[in-house]
Short mmCIF file of C-alpha atoms and ligand atoms in Angstrom, two decimals:
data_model
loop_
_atom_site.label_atom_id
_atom_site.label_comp_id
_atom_site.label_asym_id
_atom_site.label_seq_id
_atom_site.Cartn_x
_atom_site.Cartn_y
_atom_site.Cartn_z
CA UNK G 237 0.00 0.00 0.00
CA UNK G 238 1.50 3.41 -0.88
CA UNK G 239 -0.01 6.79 0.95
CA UNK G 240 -0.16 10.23 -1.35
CA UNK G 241 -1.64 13.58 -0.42
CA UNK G 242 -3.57 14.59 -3.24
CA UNK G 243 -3.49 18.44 -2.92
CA UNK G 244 -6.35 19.70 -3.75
CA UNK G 245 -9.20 21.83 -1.81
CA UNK G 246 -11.47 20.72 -4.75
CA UNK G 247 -14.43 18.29 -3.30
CA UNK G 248 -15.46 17.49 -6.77
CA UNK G 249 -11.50 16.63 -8.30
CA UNK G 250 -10.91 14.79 -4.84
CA UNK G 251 -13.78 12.58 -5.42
CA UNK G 252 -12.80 11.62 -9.03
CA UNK G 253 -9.45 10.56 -7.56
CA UNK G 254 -10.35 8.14 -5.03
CA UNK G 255 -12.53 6.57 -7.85
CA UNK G 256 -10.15 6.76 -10.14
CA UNK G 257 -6.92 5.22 -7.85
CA UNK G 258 -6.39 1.35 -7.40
CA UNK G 259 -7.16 -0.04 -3.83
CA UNK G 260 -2.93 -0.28 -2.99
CA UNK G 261 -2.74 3.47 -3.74
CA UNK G 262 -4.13 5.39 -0.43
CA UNK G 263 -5.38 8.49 -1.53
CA UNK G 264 -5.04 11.47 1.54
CA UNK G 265 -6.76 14.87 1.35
CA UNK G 266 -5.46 17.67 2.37
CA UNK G 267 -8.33 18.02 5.32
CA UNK G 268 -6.73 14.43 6.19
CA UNK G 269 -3.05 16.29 6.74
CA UNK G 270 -5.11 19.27 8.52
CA UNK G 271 -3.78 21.80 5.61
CA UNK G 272 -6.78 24.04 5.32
CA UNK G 273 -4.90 26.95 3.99
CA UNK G 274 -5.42 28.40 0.38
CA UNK G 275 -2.19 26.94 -1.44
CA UNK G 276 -0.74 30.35 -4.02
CA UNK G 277 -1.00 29.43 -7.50
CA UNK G 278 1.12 32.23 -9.15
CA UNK G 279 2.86 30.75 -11.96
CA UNK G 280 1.13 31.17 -15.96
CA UNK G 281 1.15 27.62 -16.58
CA UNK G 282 -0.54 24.22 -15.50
CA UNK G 283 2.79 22.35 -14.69
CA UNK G 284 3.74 25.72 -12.75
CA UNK G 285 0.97 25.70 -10.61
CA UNK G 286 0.38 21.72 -10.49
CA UNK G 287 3.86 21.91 -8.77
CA UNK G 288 3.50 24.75 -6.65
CA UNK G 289 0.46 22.78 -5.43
CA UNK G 290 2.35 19.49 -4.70
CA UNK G 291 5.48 21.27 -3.34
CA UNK G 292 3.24 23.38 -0.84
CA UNK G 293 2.62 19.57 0.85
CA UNK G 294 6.21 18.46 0.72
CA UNK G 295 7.29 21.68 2.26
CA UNK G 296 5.09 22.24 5.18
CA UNK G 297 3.99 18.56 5.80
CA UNK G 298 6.27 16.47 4.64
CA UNK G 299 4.72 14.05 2.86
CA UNK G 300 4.80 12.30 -0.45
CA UNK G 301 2.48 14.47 -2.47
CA UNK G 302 0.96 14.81 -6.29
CA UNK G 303 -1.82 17.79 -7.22
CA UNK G 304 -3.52 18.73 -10.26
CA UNK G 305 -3.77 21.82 -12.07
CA UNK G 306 -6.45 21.77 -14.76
CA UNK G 307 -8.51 24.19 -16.55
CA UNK G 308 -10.18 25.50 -19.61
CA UNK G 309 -9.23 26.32 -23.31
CA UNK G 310 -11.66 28.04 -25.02
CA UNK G 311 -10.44 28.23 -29.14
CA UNK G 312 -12.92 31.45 -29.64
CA UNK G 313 -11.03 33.08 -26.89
CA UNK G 314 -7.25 32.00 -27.35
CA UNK G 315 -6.68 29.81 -25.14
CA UNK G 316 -9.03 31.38 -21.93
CA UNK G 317 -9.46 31.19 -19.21
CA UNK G 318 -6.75 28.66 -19.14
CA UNK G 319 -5.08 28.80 -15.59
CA UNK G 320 -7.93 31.21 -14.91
CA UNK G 321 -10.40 28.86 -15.00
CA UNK G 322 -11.34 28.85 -11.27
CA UNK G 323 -11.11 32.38 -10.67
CA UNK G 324 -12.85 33.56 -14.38
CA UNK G 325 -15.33 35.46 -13.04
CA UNK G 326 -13.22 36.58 -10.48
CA UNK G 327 -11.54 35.87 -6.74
CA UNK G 328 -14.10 34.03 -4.60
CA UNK G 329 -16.90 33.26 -7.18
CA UNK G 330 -18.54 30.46 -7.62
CA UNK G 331 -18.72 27.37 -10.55
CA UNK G 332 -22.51 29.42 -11.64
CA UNK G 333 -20.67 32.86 -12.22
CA UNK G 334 -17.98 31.30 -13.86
CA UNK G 335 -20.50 29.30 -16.31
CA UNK G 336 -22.23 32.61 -16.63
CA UNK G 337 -19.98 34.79 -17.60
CA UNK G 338 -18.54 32.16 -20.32
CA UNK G 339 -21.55 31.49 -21.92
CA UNK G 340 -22.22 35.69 -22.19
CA UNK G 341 -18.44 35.45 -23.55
CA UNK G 342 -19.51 33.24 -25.90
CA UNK G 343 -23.16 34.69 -27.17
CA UNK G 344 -23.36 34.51 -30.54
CA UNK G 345 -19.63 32.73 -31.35
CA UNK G 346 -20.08 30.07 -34.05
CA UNK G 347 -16.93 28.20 -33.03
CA UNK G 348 -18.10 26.88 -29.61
CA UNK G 349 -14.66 24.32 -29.57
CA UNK G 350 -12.50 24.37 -26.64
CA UNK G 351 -10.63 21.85 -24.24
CA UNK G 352 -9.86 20.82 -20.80
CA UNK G 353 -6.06 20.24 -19.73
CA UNK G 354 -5.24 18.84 -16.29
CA UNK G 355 -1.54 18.60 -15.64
CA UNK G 356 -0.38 16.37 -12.52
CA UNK G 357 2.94 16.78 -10.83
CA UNK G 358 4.17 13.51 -8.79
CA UNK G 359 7.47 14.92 -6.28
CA UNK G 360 9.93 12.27 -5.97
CA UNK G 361 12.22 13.89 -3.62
CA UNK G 362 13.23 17.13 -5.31
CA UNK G 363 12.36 16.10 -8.81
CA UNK G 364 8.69 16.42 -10.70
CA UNK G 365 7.22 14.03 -12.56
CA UNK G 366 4.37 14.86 -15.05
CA UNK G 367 1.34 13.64 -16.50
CA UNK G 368 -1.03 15.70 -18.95
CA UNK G 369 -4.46 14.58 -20.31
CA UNK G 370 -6.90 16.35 -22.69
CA UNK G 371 -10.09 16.33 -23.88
CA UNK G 372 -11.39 17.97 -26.37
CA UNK G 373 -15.03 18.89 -26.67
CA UNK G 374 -17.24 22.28 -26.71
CA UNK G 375 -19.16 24.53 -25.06
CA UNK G 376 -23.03 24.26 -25.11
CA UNK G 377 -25.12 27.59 -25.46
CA UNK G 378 -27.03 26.56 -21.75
CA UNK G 379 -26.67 24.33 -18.59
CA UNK G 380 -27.15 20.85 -19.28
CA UNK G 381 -27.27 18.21 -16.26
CA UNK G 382 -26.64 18.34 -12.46
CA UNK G 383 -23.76 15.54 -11.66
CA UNK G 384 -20.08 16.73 -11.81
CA UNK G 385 -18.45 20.08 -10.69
CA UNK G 386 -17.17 22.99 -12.51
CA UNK G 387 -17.97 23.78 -15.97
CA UNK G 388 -19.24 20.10 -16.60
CA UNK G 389 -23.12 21.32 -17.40
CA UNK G 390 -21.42 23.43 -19.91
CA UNK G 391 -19.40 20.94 -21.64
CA UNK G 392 -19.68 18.57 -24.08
CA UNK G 393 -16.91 15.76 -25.23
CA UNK G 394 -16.35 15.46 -28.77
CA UNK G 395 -18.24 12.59 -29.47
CA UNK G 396 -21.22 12.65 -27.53
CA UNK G 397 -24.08 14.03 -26.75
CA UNK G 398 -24.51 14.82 -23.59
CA UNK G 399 -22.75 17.16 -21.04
CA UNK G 400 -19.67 15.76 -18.81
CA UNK G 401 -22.39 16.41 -15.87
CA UNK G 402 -25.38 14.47 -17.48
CA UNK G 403 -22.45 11.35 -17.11
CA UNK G 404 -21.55 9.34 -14.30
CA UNK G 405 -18.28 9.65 -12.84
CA UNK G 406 -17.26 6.34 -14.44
CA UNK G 407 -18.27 7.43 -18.08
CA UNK G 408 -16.69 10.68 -17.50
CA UNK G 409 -13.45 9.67 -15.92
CA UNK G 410 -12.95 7.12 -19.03
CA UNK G 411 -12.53 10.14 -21.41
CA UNK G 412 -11.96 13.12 -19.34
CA UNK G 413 -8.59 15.56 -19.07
CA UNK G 414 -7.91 13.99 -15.49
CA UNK G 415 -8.95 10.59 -16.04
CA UNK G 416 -6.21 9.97 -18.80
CA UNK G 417 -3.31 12.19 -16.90
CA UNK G 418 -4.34 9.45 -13.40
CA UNK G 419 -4.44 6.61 -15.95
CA UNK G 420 -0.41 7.28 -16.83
CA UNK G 421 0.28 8.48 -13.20
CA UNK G 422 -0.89 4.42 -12.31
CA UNK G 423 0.90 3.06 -14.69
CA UNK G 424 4.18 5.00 -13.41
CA UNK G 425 3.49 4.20 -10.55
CA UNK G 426 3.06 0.90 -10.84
CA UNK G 427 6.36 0.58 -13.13
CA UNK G 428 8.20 2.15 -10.21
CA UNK G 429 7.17 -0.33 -7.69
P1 ITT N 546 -7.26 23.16 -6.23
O1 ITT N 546 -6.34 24.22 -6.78
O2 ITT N 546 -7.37 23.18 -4.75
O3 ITT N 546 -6.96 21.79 -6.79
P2 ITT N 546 -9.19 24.47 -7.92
O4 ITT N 546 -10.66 24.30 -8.14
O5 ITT N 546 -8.69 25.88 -7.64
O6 ITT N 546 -8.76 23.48 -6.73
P3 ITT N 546 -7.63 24.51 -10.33
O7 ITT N 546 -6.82 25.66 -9.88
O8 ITT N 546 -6.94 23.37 -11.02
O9 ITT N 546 -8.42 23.84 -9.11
O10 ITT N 546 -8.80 25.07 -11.23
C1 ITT N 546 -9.40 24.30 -12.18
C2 ITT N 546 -10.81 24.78 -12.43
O11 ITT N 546 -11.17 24.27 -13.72
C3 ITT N 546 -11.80 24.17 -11.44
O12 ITT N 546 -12.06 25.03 -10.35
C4 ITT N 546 -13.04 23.96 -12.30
O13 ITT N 546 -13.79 25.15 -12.35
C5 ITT N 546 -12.46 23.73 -13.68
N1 ITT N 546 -12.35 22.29 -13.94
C6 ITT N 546 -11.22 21.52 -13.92
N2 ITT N 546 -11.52 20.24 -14.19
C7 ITT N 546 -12.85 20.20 -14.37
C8 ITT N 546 -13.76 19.18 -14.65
O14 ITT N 546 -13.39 17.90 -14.75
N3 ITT N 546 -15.07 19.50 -14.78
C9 ITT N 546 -15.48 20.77 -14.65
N4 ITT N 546 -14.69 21.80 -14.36
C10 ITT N 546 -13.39 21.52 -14.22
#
């Protein structure tokens, strides 16, 4: 059995992981360390942050530690919000403004296309390790569904028809950004053992 902080103050990313994880891999939340400070993400990329995230643990707590940094990537508006996607509508809003003030972004925007990036970073001692998934997919004109977190009413995968929150976890965790970045973090890990 191996013991990771996942370092993340997300409910809905935390409970993807522990889905997502094999039963030898003990997931721990940062509540579970007692770390209920707001970890700084200042850098302008999703490895930057994912790191700062990961070595925030390492630093203060001490413990073997991976975190996520994931986001948006909307085509119509270069690449936004990107690392801005929690805080798009601004510090201290919630998932609702943040779906709001997309879909006014994008009123009346034939190309709808965008994509979500999560970026993990494993420490091993002083060195990172990374893992990056995408998916690819676009944004719908209203809320569809109620499961998920985030942006997921707003978003549908290439391919289907529904929203990422009118899925289950498992359907959406088989395609999703952060389900193929934890399906190559496994397999490291697994290769490593
Ligand atoms: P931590 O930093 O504590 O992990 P956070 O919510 O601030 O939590 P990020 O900085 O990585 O996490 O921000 C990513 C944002 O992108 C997140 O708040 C969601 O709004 C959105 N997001 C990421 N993955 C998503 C997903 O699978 N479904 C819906 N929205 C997602």
């Amino acid at each position: 059995m191996t013991e990771f902080v996942f370092a993340t103050h997300n409910a809905g990313k935390l409970k993807e992981l522990q889905a997502m994880v094999p039963p030898s891999i003990k997931l721990l939340s940062l509540d579970d360390i007692g770390c209920h400070e707001e970890i700084p993400e200042t850098e302008t990329t999703f490895k930057g942050n994912a790191l700062l995230k990961a070595q925030h643990v390492q630093k203060h707590y001490g413990l073997p530690c991976f975190a996520d940094d994931s986001g948006l990537e909307v085509t119509a508006l270069d690449g936004a919000p990107g690392v801005y996607t929690a805080r798009y509508a601004g510090v201290g809003c919630t998932s609702d403004d943040n779906m709001d003030k997309l879909l006014a972004a994008l009123e009346n925007q034939s190309d709808r296309s965008a994509r979500f990036v999560c970026v993990i970073a494993l420490l091993q001692g002083n060195e990172a390790v990374y893992f990056e998934g995408f998916c690819p997919g676009e944004i719908l004109s209203e809320r569809q569904g109620t499961d998920g977190f985030g942006y997921d009413p707003i978003f549908k995968p290439n391919g289907f028809d529904r929203s990422f929150a009118q899925m289950t976890m498992a359907e959406k965790s088989a395609i999703s950004h952060r389900g193929k970045a934890v399906a190559q973090l496994v397999a490291f890990l697994k290769n490593s053992q």
